[in-house]
Amino acid sequence: GDRPARSVQRRRPSPEEEMDRVMREFDAVIPRLDIADLVPRAVQGEDRARALSDVVAELRRNFPLIRKVMTYYAMLGAVDSNADVEKPSGDANEAFTMNREELWHLVQDLRVLDKNLHKQLVDIIFVRANWTRDPGSGMLVEEEGNATSELVVHELLGVLCRMAAAKYGPANKRLPTSEQLSLAAMVGKLLQE
């Protein structure tokens, strides 16, 4: 006769398996990171490649935490904060993207705003993150396959890099070149705040 349906329980991944999954995600999204314009034009060749790879290393080191933070703030749009239940009208993808309001909550909680990094600049950074540079023309274009104006993971990484450059870059221009922070150091400093 009729047998009761067996429920299939998924095994929770071990911490090592979860870390491996997160780092595979990082490796998949990092090629889409568009931050080359943040490295001064005077830095060329191997020095430019090293500057960008140092930023990638800093982001890699902090990616597990960045991913958790993104998930937390992205959930603000997917969950009704009054009832702690999913919004019936909410898009399931909202839990994996950050809109401007969710980014603003993150920025406020980080307490990183100052004279160099102000609200209007954060808005500009948010908009810039949703565009990518065409490799052929160098022009900014809408990213293919990303029809939303919300941030996906690689775009949030770009936002963090741009916020770090804005916050720590302008003041450093008055310092001798040897004392200026590298982009990787700026990103690291922002992530440690």
PDB file of C-alpha atoms in Angstrom:
ATOM      1  CA  GLY A   1       0.000   0.000   0.000  1.00  0.00           C
ATOM      2  CA  ASP A   2       0.659   3.529   0.608  1.00  0.00           C
ATOM      3  CA  ARG A   3       3.881   4.324   2.367  1.00  0.00           C
ATOM      4  CA  PRO A   4       4.355   7.597   4.139  1.00  0.00           C
ATOM      5  CA  ALA A   5       6.607   9.934   2.212  1.00  0.00           C
ATOM      6  CA  ARG A   6      10.094   9.986   3.600  1.00  0.00           C
ATOM      7  CA  SER A   7      11.399  13.367   4.454  1.00  0.00           C
ATOM      8  CA  VAL A   8      14.887  13.980   3.264  1.00  0.00           C
ATOM      9  CA  GLN A   9      16.939  15.904   5.731  1.00  0.00           C
ATOM     10  CA  ARG A  10      19.898  17.759   4.383  1.00  0.00           C
ATOM     11  CA  ARG A  11      23.059  17.460   6.371  1.00  0.00           C
ATOM     12  CA  ARG A  12      24.355  20.770   7.615  1.00  0.00           C
ATOM     13  CA  PRO A  13      27.775  21.452   6.060  1.00  0.00           C
ATOM     14  CA  SER A  14      30.802  21.348   8.320  1.00  0.00           C
ATOM     15  CA  PRO A  15      32.569  24.660   9.012  1.00  0.00           C
ATOM     16  CA  GLU A  16      35.301  23.617   6.580  1.00  0.00           C
ATOM     17  CA  GLU A  17      32.760  22.787   3.865  1.00  0.00           C
ATOM     18  CA  GLU A  18      30.970  26.095   4.450  1.00  0.00           C
ATOM     19  CA  MET A  19      34.252  28.037   4.256  1.00  0.00           C
ATOM     20  CA  ASP A  20      35.138  26.195   1.049  1.00  0.00           C
ATOM     21  CA  ARG A  21      31.732  27.139  -0.434  1.00  0.00           C
ATOM     22  CA  VAL A  22      32.178  30.798   0.539  1.00  0.00           C
ATOM     23  CA  MET A  23      35.666  30.949  -0.966  1.00  0.00           C
ATOM     24  CA  ARG A  24      34.429  29.302  -4.193  1.00  0.00           C
ATOM     25  CA  GLU A  25      31.798  32.044  -4.351  1.00  0.00           C
ATOM     26  CA  PHE A  26      34.550  34.654  -3.909  1.00  0.00           C
ATOM     27  CA  ASP A  27      36.594  33.095  -6.715  1.00  0.00           C
ATOM     28  CA  ALA A  28      33.504  33.123  -8.963  1.00  0.00           C
ATOM     29  CA  VAL A  29      32.608  36.798  -8.376  1.00  0.00           C
ATOM     30  CA  ILE A  30      36.021  38.454  -8.121  1.00  0.00           C
ATOM     31  CA  PRO A  31      36.682  38.549 -11.897  1.00  0.00           C
ATOM     32  CA  ARG A  32      33.644  40.854 -12.181  1.00  0.00           C
ATOM     33  CA  LEU A  33      35.080  43.388  -9.686  1.00  0.00           C
ATOM     34  CA  ASP A  34      35.558  46.716 -11.503  1.00  0.00           C
ATOM     35  CA  ILE A  35      37.994  48.844  -9.469  1.00  0.00           C
ATOM     36  CA  ALA A  36      40.991  49.406 -11.770  1.00  0.00           C
ATOM     37  CA  ASP A  37      40.085  53.113 -11.972  1.00  0.00           C
ATOM     38  CA  LEU A  38      40.835  53.436  -8.240  1.00  0.00           C
ATOM     39  CA  VAL A  39      44.544  52.757  -8.805  1.00  0.00           C
ATOM     40  CA  PRO A  40      46.349  55.953  -9.863  1.00  0.00           C
ATOM     41  CA  ARG A  41      47.141  56.096 -13.578  1.00  0.00           C
ATOM     42  CA  ALA A  42      50.796  56.704 -12.732  1.00  0.00           C
ATOM     43  CA  VAL A  43      50.944  53.158 -11.347  1.00  0.00           C
ATOM     44  CA  GLN A  44      51.521  50.903 -14.350  1.00  0.00           C
ATOM     45  CA  GLY A  45      52.701  47.424 -15.329  1.00  0.00           C
ATOM     46  CA  GLU A  46      53.641  45.006 -12.569  1.00  0.00           C
ATOM     47  CA  ASP A  47      53.055  47.641  -9.862  1.00  0.00           C
ATOM     48  CA  ARG A  48      49.458  48.134 -11.064  1.00  0.00           C
ATOM     49  CA  ALA A  49      48.824  44.390 -11.207  1.00  0.00           C
ATOM     50  CA  ARG A  50      50.307  44.002  -7.701  1.00  0.00           C
ATOM     51  CA  ALA A  51      48.181  46.896  -6.343  1.00  0.00           C
ATOM     52  CA  LEU A  52      45.020  45.232  -7.666  1.00  0.00           C
ATOM     53  CA  SER A  53      46.028  41.747  -6.490  1.00  0.00           C
ATOM     54  CA  ASP A  54      46.752  43.184  -3.013  1.00  0.00           C
ATOM     55  CA  VAL A  55      43.179  44.541  -2.917  1.00  0.00           C
ATOM     56  CA  VAL A  56      41.835  41.150  -3.986  1.00  0.00           C
ATOM     57  CA  ALA A  57      43.898  39.487  -1.217  1.00  0.00           C
ATOM     58  CA  GLU A  58      42.477  41.931   1.363  1.00  0.00           C
ATOM     59  CA  LEU A  59      38.932  41.265   0.161  1.00  0.00           C
ATOM     60  CA  ARG A  60      39.562  37.491   0.161  1.00  0.00           C
ATOM     61  CA  ARG A  61      40.823  37.627   3.749  1.00  0.00           C
ATOM     62  CA  ASN A  62      37.654  39.441   4.824  1.00  0.00           C
ATOM     63  CA  PHE A  63      35.150  37.822   2.457  1.00  0.00           C
ATOM     64  CA  PRO A  64      33.525  35.389   4.913  1.00  0.00           C
ATOM     65  CA  LEU A  65      32.587  38.336   7.139  1.00  0.00           C
ATOM     66  CA  ILE A  66      31.635  40.557   4.177  1.00  0.00           C
ATOM     67  CA  ARG A  67      29.314  37.787   2.935  1.00  0.00           C
ATOM     68  CA  LYS A  68      27.634  37.467   6.348  1.00  0.00           C
ATOM     69  CA  VAL A  69      27.222  41.244   6.575  1.00  0.00           C
ATOM     70  CA  MET A  70      25.737  41.386   3.073  1.00  0.00           C
ATOM     71  CA  THR A  71      23.295  38.590   3.883  1.00  0.00           C
ATOM     72  CA  TYR A  72      22.222  40.356   7.093  1.00  0.00           C
ATOM     73  CA  TYR A  73      21.617  43.738   5.432  1.00  0.00           C
ATOM     74  CA  ALA A  74      20.077  42.198   2.306  1.00  0.00           C
ATOM     75  CA  MET A  75      17.562  40.418   4.533  1.00  0.00           C
ATOM     76  CA  LEU A  76      16.292  43.812   5.687  1.00  0.00           C
ATOM     77  CA  GLY A  77      14.457  44.035   2.361  1.00  0.00           C
ATOM     78  CA  ALA A  78      13.256  40.448   2.377  1.00  0.00           C
ATOM     79  CA  VAL A  79      11.882  40.422   5.911  1.00  0.00           C
ATOM     80  CA  ASP A  80       9.159  42.560   7.414  1.00  0.00           C
ATOM     81  CA  SER A  81      10.996  44.126  10.339  1.00  0.00           C
ATOM     82  CA  ASN A  82       7.747  44.583  12.273  1.00  0.00           C
ATOM     83  CA  ALA A  83       6.690  40.963  12.175  1.00  0.00           C
ATOM     84  CA  ASP A  84       9.969  39.127  11.437  1.00  0.00           C
ATOM     85  CA  VAL A  85       8.264  37.178   8.675  1.00  0.00           C
ATOM     86  CA  GLU A  86       8.981  37.169   4.981  1.00  0.00           C
ATOM     87  CA  LYS A  87       7.039  39.743   3.041  1.00  0.00           C
ATOM     88  CA  PRO A  88       4.497  37.970   0.860  1.00  0.00           C
ATOM     89  CA  SER A  89       5.095  40.534  -1.881  1.00  0.00           C
ATOM     90  CA  GLY A  90       8.886  40.391  -1.533  1.00  0.00           C
ATOM     91  CA  ASP A  91      11.065  38.963  -4.248  1.00  0.00           C
ATOM     92  CA  ALA A  92      13.026  35.910  -3.093  1.00  0.00           C
ATOM     93  CA  ASN A  93      16.139  37.435  -4.665  1.00  0.00           C
ATOM     94  CA  GLU A  94      15.944  40.363  -2.215  1.00  0.00           C
ATOM     95  CA  ALA A  95      17.732  38.185   0.318  1.00  0.00           C
ATOM     96  CA  PHE A  96      20.782  38.076  -1.986  1.00  0.00           C
ATOM     97  CA  THR A  97      20.948  41.720  -3.118  1.00  0.00           C
ATOM     98  CA  MET A  98      21.219  45.058  -1.344  1.00  0.00           C
ATOM     99  CA  ASN A  99      19.199  48.076  -2.334  1.00  0.00           C
ATOM    100  CA  ARG A 100      20.215  51.669  -1.597  1.00  0.00           C
ATOM    101  CA  GLU A 101      18.291  51.759   1.695  1.00  0.00           C
ATOM    102  CA  GLU A 102      19.943  48.549   2.919  1.00  0.00           C
ATOM    103  CA  LEU A 103      23.382  49.892   1.951  1.00  0.00           C
ATOM    104  CA  TRP A 104      22.579  53.104   3.791  1.00  0.00           C
ATOM    105  CA  HIS A 105      21.773  51.085   6.961  1.00  0.00           C
ATOM    106  CA  LEU A 106      25.146  49.367   6.617  1.00  0.00           C
ATOM    107  CA  VAL A 107      26.994  52.680   6.148  1.00  0.00           C
ATOM    108  CA  GLN A 108      25.254  54.181   9.187  1.00  0.00           C
ATOM    109  CA  ASP A 109      26.058  51.132  11.321  1.00  0.00           C
ATOM    110  CA  LEU A 110      29.718  51.252  10.205  1.00  0.00           C
ATOM    111  CA  ARG A 111      29.894  54.933  11.191  1.00  0.00           C
ATOM    112  CA  VAL A 112      32.312  55.682   8.353  1.00  0.00           C
ATOM    113  CA  LEU A 113      30.850  58.970   7.112  1.00  0.00           C
ATOM    114  CA  ASP A 114      33.082  62.027   7.357  1.00  0.00           C
ATOM    115  CA  LYS A 115      34.028  65.079   5.267  1.00  0.00           C
ATOM    116  CA  ASN A 116      35.631  62.853   2.615  1.00  0.00           C
ATOM    117  CA  LEU A 117      32.907  60.174   2.574  1.00  0.00           C
ATOM    118  CA  HIS A 118      29.500  61.847   2.793  1.00  0.00           C
ATOM    119  CA  LYS A 119      25.952  60.682   2.044  1.00  0.00           C
ATOM    120  CA  GLN A 120      25.848  62.126  -1.485  1.00  0.00           C
ATOM    121  CA  LEU A 121      29.097  60.375  -2.368  1.00  0.00           C
ATOM    122  CA  VAL A 122      27.762  57.074  -1.027  1.00  0.00           C
ATOM    123  CA  ASP A 123      24.753  57.535  -3.342  1.00  0.00           C
ATOM    124  CA  ILE A 124      27.093  58.127  -6.303  1.00  0.00           C
ATOM    125  CA  ILE A 125      29.165  55.080  -5.335  1.00  0.00           C
ATOM    126  CA  PHE A 126      25.984  52.975  -5.198  1.00  0.00           C
ATOM    127  CA  VAL A 127      25.018  54.076  -8.726  1.00  0.00           C
ATOM    128  CA  ARG A 128      28.579  53.551 -10.052  1.00  0.00           C
ATOM    129  CA  ALA A 129      28.626  50.012  -8.631  1.00  0.00           C
ATOM    130  CA  ASN A 130      25.773  49.057 -10.937  1.00  0.00           C
ATOM    131  CA  TRP A 131      27.807  49.905 -14.043  1.00  0.00           C
ATOM    132  CA  THR A 132      30.845  48.184 -15.476  1.00  0.00           C
ATOM    133  CA  ARG A 133      33.601  49.273 -17.804  1.00  0.00           C
ATOM    134  CA  ASP A 134      33.429  47.931 -21.366  1.00  0.00           C
ATOM    135  CA  PRO A 135      36.828  46.320 -22.011  1.00  0.00           C
ATOM    136  CA  GLY A 136      36.861  47.469 -25.638  1.00  0.00           C
ATOM    137  CA  SER A 137      35.824  51.107 -25.332  1.00  0.00           C
ATOM    138  CA  GLY A 138      36.554  51.790 -21.657  1.00  0.00           C
ATOM    139  CA  MET A 139      33.086  53.350 -21.393  1.00  0.00           C
ATOM    140  CA  LEU A 140      30.776  52.680 -18.462  1.00  0.00           C
ATOM    141  CA  VAL A 141      27.876  50.450 -19.500  1.00  0.00           C
ATOM    142  CA  GLU A 142      25.105  48.560 -17.774  1.00  0.00           C
ATOM    143  CA  GLU A 143      26.391  45.166 -16.750  1.00  0.00           C
ATOM    144  CA  GLU A 144      25.090  42.371 -18.950  1.00  0.00           C
ATOM    145  CA  GLY A 145      22.873  39.949 -17.059  1.00  0.00           C
ATOM    146  CA  ASN A 146      22.307  42.343 -14.145  1.00  0.00           C
ATOM    147  CA  ALA A 147      18.921  43.922 -14.735  1.00  0.00           C
ATOM    148  CA  THR A 148      18.521  45.079 -11.147  1.00  0.00           C
ATOM    149  CA  SER A 149      19.715  48.306  -9.573  1.00  0.00           C
ATOM    150  CA  GLU A 150      20.411  46.406  -6.363  1.00  0.00           C
ATOM    151  CA  LEU A 151      23.916  45.358  -5.410  1.00  0.00           C
ATOM    152  CA  VAL A 152      25.080  41.800  -5.938  1.00  0.00           C
ATOM    153  CA  VAL A 153      28.184  40.467  -4.171  1.00  0.00           C
ATOM    154  CA  HIS A 154      30.895  41.747  -6.537  1.00  0.00           C
ATOM    155  CA  GLU A 155      29.207  45.150  -6.636  1.00  0.00           C
ATOM    156  CA  LEU A 156      29.223  45.379  -2.836  1.00  0.00           C
ATOM    157  CA  LEU A 157      32.950  44.565  -2.906  1.00  0.00           C
ATOM    158  CA  GLY A 158      33.366  47.453  -5.361  1.00  0.00           C
ATOM    159  CA  VAL A 159      31.322  49.759  -3.121  1.00  0.00           C
ATOM    160  CA  LEU A 160      33.556  48.921  -0.151  1.00  0.00           C
ATOM    161  CA  CYS A 161      36.681  49.652  -2.232  1.00  0.00           C
ATOM    162  CA  ARG A 162      35.258  52.970  -3.492  1.00  0.00           C
ATOM    163  CA  MET A 163      34.167  54.020  -0.006  1.00  0.00           C
ATOM    164  CA  ALA A 164      37.669  53.221   1.325  1.00  0.00           C
ATOM    165  CA  ALA A 165      39.325  55.211  -1.485  1.00  0.00           C
ATOM    166  CA  ALA A 166      37.018  58.179  -0.842  1.00  0.00           C
ATOM    167  CA  LYS A 167      37.456  58.078   2.927  1.00  0.00           C
ATOM    168  CA  TYR A 168      41.213  57.582   3.078  1.00  0.00           C
ATOM    169  CA  GLY A 169      42.440  58.711  -0.338  1.00  0.00           C
ATOM    170  CA  PRO A 170      41.949  62.501  -0.562  1.00  0.00           C
ATOM    171  CA  ALA A 171      43.700  63.326   2.714  1.00  0.00           C
ATOM    172  CA  ASN A 172      46.604  61.099   1.724  1.00  0.00           C
ATOM    173  CA  LYS A 173      47.289  63.131  -1.436  1.00  0.00           C
ATOM    174  CA  ARG A 174      48.872  65.810   0.747  1.00  0.00           C
ATOM    175  CA  LEU A 175      51.334  63.290   2.141  1.00  0.00           C
ATOM    176  CA  PRO A 176      54.561  62.293   0.441  1.00  0.00           C
ATOM    177  CA  THR A 177      54.012  59.317  -1.881  1.00  0.00           C
ATOM    178  CA  SER A 178      55.914  57.045   0.512  1.00  0.00           C
ATOM    179  CA  GLU A 179      53.384  57.787   3.275  1.00  0.00           C
ATOM    180  CA  GLN A 180      50.202  57.435   1.206  1.00  0.00           C
ATOM    181  CA  LEU A 181      48.082  54.380   1.883  1.00  0.00           C
ATOM    182  CA  SER A 182      47.763  51.821  -0.889  1.00  0.00           C
ATOM    183  CA  LEU A 183      44.256  50.950  -2.052  1.00  0.00           C
ATOM    184  CA  ALA A 184      44.607  47.581  -0.289  1.00  0.00           C
ATOM    185  CA  ALA A 185      45.574  49.351   2.961  1.00  0.00           C
ATOM    186  CA  MET A 186      42.603  51.722   2.591  1.00  0.00           C
ATOM    187  CA  VAL A 187      40.243  48.780   2.085  1.00  0.00           C
ATOM    188  CA  GLY A 188      41.757  46.955   5.056  1.00  0.00           C
ATOM    189  CA  LYS A 189      41.386  50.047   7.244  1.00  0.00           C
ATOM    190  CA  LEU A 190      37.726  50.481   6.275  1.00  0.00           C
ATOM    191  CA  LEU A 191      36.976  46.800   6.937  1.00  0.00           C
ATOM    192  CA  GLN A 192      38.580  46.976  10.379  1.00  0.00           C
ATOM    193  CA  GLU A 193      36.372  49.893  11.505  1.00  0.00           C
TER     194      GLU A 193
END
